CSV table of C-alpha atoms in Angstrom, one decimal:
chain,number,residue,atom,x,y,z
A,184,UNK,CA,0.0,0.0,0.0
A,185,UNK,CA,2.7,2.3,0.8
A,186,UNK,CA,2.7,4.9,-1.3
A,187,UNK,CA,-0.4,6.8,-3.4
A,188,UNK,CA,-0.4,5.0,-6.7
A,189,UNK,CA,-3.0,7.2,-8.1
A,190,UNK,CA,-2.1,10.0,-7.8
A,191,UNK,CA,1.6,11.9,-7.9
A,192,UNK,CA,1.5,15.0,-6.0
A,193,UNK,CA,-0.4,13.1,-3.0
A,194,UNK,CA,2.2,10.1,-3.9
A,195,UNK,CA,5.3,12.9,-3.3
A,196,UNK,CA,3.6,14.3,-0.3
A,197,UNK,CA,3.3,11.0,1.7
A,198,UNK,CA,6.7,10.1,0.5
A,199,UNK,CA,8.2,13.6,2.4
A,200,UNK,CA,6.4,12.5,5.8
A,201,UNK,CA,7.3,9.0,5.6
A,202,UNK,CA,10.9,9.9,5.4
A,203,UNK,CA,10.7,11.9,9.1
A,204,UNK,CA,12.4,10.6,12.0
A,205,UNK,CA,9.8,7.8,14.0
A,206,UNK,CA,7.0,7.8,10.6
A,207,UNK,CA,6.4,5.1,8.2
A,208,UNK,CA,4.7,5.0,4.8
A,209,UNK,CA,1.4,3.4,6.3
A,210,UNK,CA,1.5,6.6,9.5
A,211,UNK,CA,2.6,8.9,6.4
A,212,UNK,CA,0.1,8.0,4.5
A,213,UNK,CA,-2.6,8.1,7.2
A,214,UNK,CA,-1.3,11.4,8.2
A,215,UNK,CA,-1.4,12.7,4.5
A,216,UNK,CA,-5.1,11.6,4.2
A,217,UNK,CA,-6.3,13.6,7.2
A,218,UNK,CA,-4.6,16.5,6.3
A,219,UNK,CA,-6.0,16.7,3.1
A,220,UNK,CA,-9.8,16.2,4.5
A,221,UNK,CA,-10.6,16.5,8.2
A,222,UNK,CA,-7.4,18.6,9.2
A,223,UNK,CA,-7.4,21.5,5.9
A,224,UNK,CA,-6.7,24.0,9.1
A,225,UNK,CA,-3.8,22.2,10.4
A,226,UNK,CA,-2.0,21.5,7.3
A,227,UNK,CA,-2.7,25.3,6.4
A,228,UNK,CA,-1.3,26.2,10.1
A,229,UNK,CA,2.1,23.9,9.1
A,230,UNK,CA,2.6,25.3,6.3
A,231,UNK,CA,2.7,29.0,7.0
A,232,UNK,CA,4.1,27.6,10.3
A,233,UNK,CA,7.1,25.6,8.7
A,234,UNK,CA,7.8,28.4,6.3
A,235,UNK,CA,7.7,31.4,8.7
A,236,UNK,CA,10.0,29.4,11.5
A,237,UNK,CA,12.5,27.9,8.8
A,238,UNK,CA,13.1,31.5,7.5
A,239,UNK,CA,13.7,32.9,10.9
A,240,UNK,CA,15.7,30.0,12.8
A,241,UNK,CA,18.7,30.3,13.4
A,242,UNK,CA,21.7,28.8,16.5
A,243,UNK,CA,21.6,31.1,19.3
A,244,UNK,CA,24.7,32.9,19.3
A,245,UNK,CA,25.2,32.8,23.3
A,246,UNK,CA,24.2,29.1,23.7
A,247,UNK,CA,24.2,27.5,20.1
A,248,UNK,CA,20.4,26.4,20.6
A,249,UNK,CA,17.6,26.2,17.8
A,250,UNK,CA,16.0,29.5,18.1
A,251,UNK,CA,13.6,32.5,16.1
A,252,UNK,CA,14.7,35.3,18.5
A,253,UNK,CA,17.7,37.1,18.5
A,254,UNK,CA,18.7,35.3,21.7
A,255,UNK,CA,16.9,32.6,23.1
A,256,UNK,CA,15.0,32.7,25.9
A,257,UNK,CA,16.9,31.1,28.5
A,258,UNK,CA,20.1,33.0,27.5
A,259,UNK,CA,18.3,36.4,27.5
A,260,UNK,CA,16.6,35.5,31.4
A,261,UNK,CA,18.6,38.0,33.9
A,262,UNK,CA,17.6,35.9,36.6
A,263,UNK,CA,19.6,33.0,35.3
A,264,UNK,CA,22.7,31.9,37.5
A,265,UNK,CA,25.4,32.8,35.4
A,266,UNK,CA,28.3,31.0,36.8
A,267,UNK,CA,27.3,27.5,35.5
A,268,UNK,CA,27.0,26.4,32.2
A,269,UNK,CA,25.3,23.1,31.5
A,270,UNK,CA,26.7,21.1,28.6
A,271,UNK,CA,23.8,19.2,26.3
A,272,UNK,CA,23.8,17.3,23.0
A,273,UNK,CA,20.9,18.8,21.7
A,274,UNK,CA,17.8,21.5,22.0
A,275,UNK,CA,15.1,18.0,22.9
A,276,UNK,CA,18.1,17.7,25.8
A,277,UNK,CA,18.5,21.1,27.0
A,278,UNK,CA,14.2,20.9,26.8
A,279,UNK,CA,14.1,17.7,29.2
A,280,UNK,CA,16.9,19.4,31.6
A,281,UNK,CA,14.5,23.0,31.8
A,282,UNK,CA,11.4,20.2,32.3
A,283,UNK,CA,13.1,19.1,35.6
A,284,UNK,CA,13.3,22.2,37.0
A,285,UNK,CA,16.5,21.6,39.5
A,286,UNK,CA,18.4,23.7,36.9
A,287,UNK,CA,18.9,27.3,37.4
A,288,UNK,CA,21.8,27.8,35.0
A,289,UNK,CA,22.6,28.6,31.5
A,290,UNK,CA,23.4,26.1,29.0
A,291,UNK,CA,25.7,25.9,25.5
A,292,UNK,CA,24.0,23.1,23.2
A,293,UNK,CA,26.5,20.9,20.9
A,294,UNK,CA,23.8,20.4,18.1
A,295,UNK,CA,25.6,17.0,17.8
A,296,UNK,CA,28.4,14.4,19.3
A,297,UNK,CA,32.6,13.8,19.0
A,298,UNK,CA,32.1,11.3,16.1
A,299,UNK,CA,35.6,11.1,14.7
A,300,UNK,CA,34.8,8.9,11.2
A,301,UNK,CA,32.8,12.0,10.1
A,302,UNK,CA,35.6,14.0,11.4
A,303,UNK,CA,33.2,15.9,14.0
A,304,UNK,CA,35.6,17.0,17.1
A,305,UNK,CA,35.5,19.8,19.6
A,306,UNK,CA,35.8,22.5,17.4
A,307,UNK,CA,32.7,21.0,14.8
A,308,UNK,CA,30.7,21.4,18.0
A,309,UNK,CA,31.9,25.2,18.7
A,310,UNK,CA,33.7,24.6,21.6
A,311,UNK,CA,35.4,28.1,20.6
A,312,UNK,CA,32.2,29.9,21.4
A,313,UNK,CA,32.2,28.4,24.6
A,314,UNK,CA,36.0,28.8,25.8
A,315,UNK,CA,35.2,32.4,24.4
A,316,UNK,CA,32.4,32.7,27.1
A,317,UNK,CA,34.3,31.4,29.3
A,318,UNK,CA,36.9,34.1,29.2
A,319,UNK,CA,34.0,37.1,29.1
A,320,UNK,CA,31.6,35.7,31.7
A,321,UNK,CA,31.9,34.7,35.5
A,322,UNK,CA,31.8,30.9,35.1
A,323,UNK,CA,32.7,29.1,37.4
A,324,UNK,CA,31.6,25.3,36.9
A,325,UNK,CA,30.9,23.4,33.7
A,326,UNK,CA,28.4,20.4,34.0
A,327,UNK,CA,29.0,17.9,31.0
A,328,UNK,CA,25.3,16.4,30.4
A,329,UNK,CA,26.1,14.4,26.9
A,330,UNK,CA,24.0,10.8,27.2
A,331,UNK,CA,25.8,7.6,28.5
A,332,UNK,CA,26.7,6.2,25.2
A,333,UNK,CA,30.2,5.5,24.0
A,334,UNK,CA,29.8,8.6,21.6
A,335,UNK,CA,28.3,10.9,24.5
A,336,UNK,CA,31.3,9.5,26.9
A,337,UNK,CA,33.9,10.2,24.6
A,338,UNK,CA,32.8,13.6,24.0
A,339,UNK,CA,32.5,14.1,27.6
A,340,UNK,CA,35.8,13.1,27.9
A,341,UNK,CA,37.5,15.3,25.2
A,342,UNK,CA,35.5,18.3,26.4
A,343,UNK,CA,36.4,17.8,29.9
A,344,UNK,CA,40.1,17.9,28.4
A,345,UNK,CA,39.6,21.0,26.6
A,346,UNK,CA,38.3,22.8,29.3
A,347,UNK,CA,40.6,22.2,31.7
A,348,UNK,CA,43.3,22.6,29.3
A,349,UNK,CA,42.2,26.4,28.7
A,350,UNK,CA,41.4,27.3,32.4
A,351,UNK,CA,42.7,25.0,34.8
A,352,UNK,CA,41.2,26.1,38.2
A,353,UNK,CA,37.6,25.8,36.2
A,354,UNK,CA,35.2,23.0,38.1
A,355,UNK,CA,34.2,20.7,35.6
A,356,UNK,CA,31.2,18.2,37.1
A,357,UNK,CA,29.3,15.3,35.1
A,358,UNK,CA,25.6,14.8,35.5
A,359,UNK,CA,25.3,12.0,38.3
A,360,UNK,CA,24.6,8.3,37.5
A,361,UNK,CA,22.9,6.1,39.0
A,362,UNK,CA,19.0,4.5,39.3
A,363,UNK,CA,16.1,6.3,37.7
A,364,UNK,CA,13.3,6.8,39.4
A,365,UNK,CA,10.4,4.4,39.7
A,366,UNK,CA,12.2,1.6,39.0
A,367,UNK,CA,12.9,-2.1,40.6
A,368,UNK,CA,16.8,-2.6,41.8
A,369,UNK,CA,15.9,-6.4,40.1
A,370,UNK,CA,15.2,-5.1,36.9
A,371,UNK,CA,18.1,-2.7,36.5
A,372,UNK,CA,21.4,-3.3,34.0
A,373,UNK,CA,24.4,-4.1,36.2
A,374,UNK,CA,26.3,-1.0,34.8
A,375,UNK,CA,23.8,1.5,36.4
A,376,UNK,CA,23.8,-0.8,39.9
A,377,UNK,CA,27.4,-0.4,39.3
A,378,UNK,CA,27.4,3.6,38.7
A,379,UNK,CA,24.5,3.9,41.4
A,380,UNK,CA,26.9,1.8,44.2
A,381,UNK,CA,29.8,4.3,43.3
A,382,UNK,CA,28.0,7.3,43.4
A,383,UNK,CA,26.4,6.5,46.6
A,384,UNK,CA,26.2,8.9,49.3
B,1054,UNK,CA,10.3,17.8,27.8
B,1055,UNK,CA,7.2,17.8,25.3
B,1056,UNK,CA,7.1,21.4,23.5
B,1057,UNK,CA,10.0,23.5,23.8
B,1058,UNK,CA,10.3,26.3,26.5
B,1059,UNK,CA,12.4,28.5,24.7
B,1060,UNK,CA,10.9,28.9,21.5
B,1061,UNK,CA,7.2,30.1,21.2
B,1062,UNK,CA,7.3,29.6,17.7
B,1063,UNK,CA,9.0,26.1,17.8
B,1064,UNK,CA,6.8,24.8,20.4
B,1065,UNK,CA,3.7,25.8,18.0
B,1066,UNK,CA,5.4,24.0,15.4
B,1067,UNK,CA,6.5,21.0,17.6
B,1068,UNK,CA,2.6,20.7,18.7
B,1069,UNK,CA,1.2,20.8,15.2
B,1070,UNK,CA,3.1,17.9,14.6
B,1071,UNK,CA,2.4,16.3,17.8
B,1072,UNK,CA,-1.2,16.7,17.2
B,1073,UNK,CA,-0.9,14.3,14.1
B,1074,UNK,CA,-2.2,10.3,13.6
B,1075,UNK,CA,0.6,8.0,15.2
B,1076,UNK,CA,2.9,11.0,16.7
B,1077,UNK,CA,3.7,12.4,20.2
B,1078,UNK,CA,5.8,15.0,21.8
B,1079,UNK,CA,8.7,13.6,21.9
B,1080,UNK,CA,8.6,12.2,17.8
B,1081,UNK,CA,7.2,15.5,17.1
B,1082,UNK,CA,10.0,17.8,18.8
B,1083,UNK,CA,13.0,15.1,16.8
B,1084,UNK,CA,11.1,15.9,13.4
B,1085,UNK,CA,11.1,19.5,14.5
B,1086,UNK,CA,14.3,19.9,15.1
B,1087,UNK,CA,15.5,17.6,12.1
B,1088,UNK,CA,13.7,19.9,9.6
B,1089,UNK,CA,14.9,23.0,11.0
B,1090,UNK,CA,18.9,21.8,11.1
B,1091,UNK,CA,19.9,19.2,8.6
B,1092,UNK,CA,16.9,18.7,6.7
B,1093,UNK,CA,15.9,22.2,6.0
B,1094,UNK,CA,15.2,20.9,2.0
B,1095,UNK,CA,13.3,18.4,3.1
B,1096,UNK,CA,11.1,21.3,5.4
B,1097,UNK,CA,10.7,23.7,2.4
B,1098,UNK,CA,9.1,20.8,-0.3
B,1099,UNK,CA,6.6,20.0,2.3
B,1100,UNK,CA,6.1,23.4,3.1
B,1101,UNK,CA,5.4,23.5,-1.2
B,1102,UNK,CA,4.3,20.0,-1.8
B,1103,UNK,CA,1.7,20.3,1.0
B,1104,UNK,CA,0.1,23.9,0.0
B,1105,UNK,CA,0.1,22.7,-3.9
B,1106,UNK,CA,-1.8,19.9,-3.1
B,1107,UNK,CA,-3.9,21.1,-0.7
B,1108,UNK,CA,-4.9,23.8,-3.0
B,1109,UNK,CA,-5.7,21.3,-5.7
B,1110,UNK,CA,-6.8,18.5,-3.8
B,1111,UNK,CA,-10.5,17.3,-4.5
B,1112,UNK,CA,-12.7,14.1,-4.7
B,1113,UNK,CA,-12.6,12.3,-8.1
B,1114,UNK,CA,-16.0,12.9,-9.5
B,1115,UNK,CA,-16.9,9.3,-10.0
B,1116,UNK,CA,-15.3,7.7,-7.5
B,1117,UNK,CA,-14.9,9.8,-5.0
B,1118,UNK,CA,-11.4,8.9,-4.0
B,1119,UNK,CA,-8.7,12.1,-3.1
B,1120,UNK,CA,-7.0,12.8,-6.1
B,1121,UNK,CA,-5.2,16.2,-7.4
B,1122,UNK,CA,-6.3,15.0,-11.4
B,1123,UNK,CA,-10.1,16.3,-12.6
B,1124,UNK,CA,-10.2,12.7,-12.9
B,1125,UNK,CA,-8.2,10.0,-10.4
B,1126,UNK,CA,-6.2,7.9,-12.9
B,1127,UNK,CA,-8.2,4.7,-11.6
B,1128,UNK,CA,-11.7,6.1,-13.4
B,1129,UNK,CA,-9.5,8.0,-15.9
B,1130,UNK,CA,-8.1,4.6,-16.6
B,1131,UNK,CA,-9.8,2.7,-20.3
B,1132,UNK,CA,-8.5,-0.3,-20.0
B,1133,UNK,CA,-10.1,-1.3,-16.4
B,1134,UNK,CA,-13.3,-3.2,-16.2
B,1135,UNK,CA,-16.3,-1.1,-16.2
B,1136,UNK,CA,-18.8,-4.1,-15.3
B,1137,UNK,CA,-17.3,-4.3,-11.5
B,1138,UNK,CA,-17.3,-1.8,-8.7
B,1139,UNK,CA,-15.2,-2.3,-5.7
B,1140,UNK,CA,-16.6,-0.5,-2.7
B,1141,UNK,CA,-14.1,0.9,0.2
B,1142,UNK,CA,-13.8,3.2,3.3
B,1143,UNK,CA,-10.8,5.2,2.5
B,1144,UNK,CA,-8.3,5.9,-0.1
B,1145,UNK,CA,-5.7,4.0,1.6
B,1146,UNK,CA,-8.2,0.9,1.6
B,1147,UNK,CA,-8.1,1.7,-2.1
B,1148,UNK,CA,-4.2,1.5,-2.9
B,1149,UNK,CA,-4.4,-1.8,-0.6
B,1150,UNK,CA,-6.5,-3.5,-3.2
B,1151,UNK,CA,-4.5,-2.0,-6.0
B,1152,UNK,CA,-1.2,-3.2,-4.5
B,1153,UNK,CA,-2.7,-6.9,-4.5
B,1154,UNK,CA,-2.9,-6.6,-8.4
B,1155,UNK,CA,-5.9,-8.9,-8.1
B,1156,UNK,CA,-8.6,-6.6,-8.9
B,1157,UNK,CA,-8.9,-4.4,-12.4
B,1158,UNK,CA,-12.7,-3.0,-12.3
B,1159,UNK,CA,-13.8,0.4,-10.9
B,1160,UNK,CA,-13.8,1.7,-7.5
B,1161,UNK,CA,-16.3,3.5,-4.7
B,1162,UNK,CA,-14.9,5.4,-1.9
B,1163,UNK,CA,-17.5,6.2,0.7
B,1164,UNK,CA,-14.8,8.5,2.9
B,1165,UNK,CA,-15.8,6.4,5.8
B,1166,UNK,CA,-18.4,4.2,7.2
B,1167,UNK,CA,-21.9,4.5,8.7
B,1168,UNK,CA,-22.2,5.8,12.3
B,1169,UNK,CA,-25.7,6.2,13.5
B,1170,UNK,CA,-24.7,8.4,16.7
B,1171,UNK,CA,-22.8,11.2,14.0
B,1172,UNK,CA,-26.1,10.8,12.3
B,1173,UNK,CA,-23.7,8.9,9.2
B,1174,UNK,CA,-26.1,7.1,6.9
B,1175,UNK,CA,-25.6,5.6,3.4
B,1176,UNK,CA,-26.5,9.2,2.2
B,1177,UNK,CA,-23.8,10.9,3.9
B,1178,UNK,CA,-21.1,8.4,1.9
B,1179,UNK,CA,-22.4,9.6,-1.6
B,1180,UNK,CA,-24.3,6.4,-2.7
B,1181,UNK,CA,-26.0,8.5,-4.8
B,1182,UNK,CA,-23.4,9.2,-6.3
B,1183,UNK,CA,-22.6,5.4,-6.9
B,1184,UNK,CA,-26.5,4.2,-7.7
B,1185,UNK,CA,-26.3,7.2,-10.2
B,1186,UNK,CA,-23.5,4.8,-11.8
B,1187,UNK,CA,-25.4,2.2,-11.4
B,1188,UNK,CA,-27.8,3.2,-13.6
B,1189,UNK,CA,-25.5,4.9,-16.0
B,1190,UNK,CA,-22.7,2.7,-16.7
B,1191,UNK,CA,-23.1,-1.3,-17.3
B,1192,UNK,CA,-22.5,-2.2,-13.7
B,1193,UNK,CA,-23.4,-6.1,-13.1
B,1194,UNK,CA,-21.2,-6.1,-9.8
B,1195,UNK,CA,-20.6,-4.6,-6.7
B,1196,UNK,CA,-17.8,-6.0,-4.2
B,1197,UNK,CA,-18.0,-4.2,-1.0
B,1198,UNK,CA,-15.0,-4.3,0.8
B,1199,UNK,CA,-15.5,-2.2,4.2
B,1200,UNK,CA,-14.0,-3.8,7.0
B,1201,UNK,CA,-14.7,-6.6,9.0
B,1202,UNK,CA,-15.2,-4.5,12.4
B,1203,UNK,CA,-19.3,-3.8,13.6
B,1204,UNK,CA,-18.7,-0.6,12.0
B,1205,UNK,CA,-18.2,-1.8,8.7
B,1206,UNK,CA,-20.3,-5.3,8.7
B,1207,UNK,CA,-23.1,-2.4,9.1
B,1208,UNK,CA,-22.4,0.0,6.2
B,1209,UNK,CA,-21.8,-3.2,4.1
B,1210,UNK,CA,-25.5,-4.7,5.5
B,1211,UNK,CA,-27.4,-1.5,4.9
B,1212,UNK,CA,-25.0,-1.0,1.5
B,1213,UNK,CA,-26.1,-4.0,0.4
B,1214,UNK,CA,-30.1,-3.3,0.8
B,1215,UNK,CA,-29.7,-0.1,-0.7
B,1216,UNK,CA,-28.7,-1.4,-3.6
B,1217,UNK,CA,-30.7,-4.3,-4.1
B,1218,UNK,CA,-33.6,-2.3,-3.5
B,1219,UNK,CA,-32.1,0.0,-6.6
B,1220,UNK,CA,-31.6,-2.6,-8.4
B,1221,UNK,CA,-32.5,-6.1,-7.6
B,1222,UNK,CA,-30.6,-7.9,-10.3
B,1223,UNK,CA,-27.4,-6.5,-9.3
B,1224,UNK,CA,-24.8,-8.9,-7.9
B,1225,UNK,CA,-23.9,-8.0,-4.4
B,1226,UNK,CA,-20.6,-9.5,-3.6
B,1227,UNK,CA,-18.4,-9.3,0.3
B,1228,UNK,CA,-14.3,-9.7,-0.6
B,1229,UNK,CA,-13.8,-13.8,0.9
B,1230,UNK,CA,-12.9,-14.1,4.8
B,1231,UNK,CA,-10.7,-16.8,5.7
B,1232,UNK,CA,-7.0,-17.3,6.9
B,1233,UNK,CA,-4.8,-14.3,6.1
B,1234,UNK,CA,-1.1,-15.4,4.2
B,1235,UNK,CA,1.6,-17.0,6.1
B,1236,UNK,CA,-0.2,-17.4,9.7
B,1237,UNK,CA,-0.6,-20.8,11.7
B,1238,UNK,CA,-3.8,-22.1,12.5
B,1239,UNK,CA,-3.1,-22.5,16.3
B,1240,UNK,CA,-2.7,-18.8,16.5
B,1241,UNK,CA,-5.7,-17.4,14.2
B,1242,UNK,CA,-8.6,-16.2,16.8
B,1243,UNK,CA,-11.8,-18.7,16.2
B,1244,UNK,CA,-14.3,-16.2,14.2
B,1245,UNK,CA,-11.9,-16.2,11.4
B,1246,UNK,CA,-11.4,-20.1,11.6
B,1247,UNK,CA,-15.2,-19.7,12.0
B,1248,UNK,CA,-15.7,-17.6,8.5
B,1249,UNK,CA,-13.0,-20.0,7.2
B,1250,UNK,CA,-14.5,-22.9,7.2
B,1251,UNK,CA,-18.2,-21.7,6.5
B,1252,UNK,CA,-16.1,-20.5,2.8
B,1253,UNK,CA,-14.3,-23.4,2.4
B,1254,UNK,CA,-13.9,-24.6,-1.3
């Protein structure tokens, strides 16, 4: 069923959505089909949406984050503590981070990961703009928040170098492992019992 | 972490998406930030593709499927057989028959099924539309293949007396139930080894 065989443009159109991250051509096509009957408001809504934002996002030039204002909004909050900076992979991280609400400080977003077969290092990932901060404002404390994963680690790992390389007395901290909530000490991966037993306090 | 904080005009974005068949917050906000970064191509033919066609988009005058054409290339199609109408819910019911290759006569899309609490009848589906057919083109069949849920069993009953009543030497056909392709016996529920051996042959 896949896609439209009866028609082109619709054929193109569910082709485009089935291509996005987590859709299929059986979603995409379902998705396509409302769009173009029930939901006429919506698609209208994303695609003045979609235009508008695409011409007017842009990286954040304090923090590196997806943003349409000058300066996003976290960046451009007085009230921010502005002696910690909060390392993240991506704006969805930097999102889930602001969701917790124990964060109080401002962040610089990698849009990416150390990934050294497509030649992506510190620099890729603007670690100038950050050492550059560094220099102007009063940090004190970098907290490397990259994910668990080998790639996250190593970039963790590099950064960590980097940073300490270009300001020695800087305090650079690691988001702390250990169990999630909610969950059963049976059910959990030995690694995290193993993180969670070091950590402990 | 659902619709970004930062961004009022991401966050809209992000919940447009979110708002669509088979996505949530979290798929939504990935696509988000996928078309906004390294698939900003990809973000402006949608943007296109998606206000073309939904400028253009209409029901095919015959059969009442979506199609962009005057005509959808189905009805627009000589060589199909004009004695046999196939009767279906949706489009995407359509393009499942079509990708079977086993059927080559003319189709009828009622754009869903009856519901007597949203005061849906046979009416509201445009079967006048298809007894107006009926009566104009040499029709000898009808195969009416809504689905096997209460939902559709009911169109298909009160489908089935509509027509008759219009036309009582008509040939009311239901598409076969029986075992679906490559499934085992021990694990097919009991009304479909019910229907299956009621059709046996």
């Amino acid at each position: 069923m896949t896609t439209n065989i009866t028609d082109e443009k619709i054929s193109r159109l569910e082709e485009l959505f089935a291509g996005l991250p987590g859709l299929g051509p059986r979603s995409a096509s379902r998705i396509v089909a409302e769009l173009l009957t029930t939901r006429r408001q919506d698609a209208q809504r994303l695609c003045q949406d979609l235009s508008e934002t695409l011409a007017s996002v842009h990286h954040c030039p304090r923090c590196h984050t997806l943003t349409t204002l000058p300066m996003c909004s976290v960046c451009a909050d007085e009230a921010r503590d502005k002696s910690v900076v909060c390392v993240v992979e991506t704006p969805a991280d930097l999102q889930a981070i602001e969701a917790s609400v124990a964060y109080k400080g401002g962040y610089f977003v990698l849009m990416g990961r150390v990934n050294p077969l497509q030649a992506v290092g510190p620099e890729e990932l603007g670690v100038d703009t950050l050492l550059g901060r560094i220099d102007k404002e009063p940090i004190d404390e970098v907290v490397i928040a990259t994910s668990y994963t080998p790639e996250g680690e190593t970039t963790a790992h590099l950064l960590a170098g980097v940073l300490k390389k270009h300001k020695p007395q800087l305090k650079v901290t690691r988001l702390a492992r250990g169990l999630p909530s909610g969950v059963e000490i049976e059910y959990t991966d030995a690694a995290t019992i193993a993180s969670a037993v070091a950590g402990r306090r």
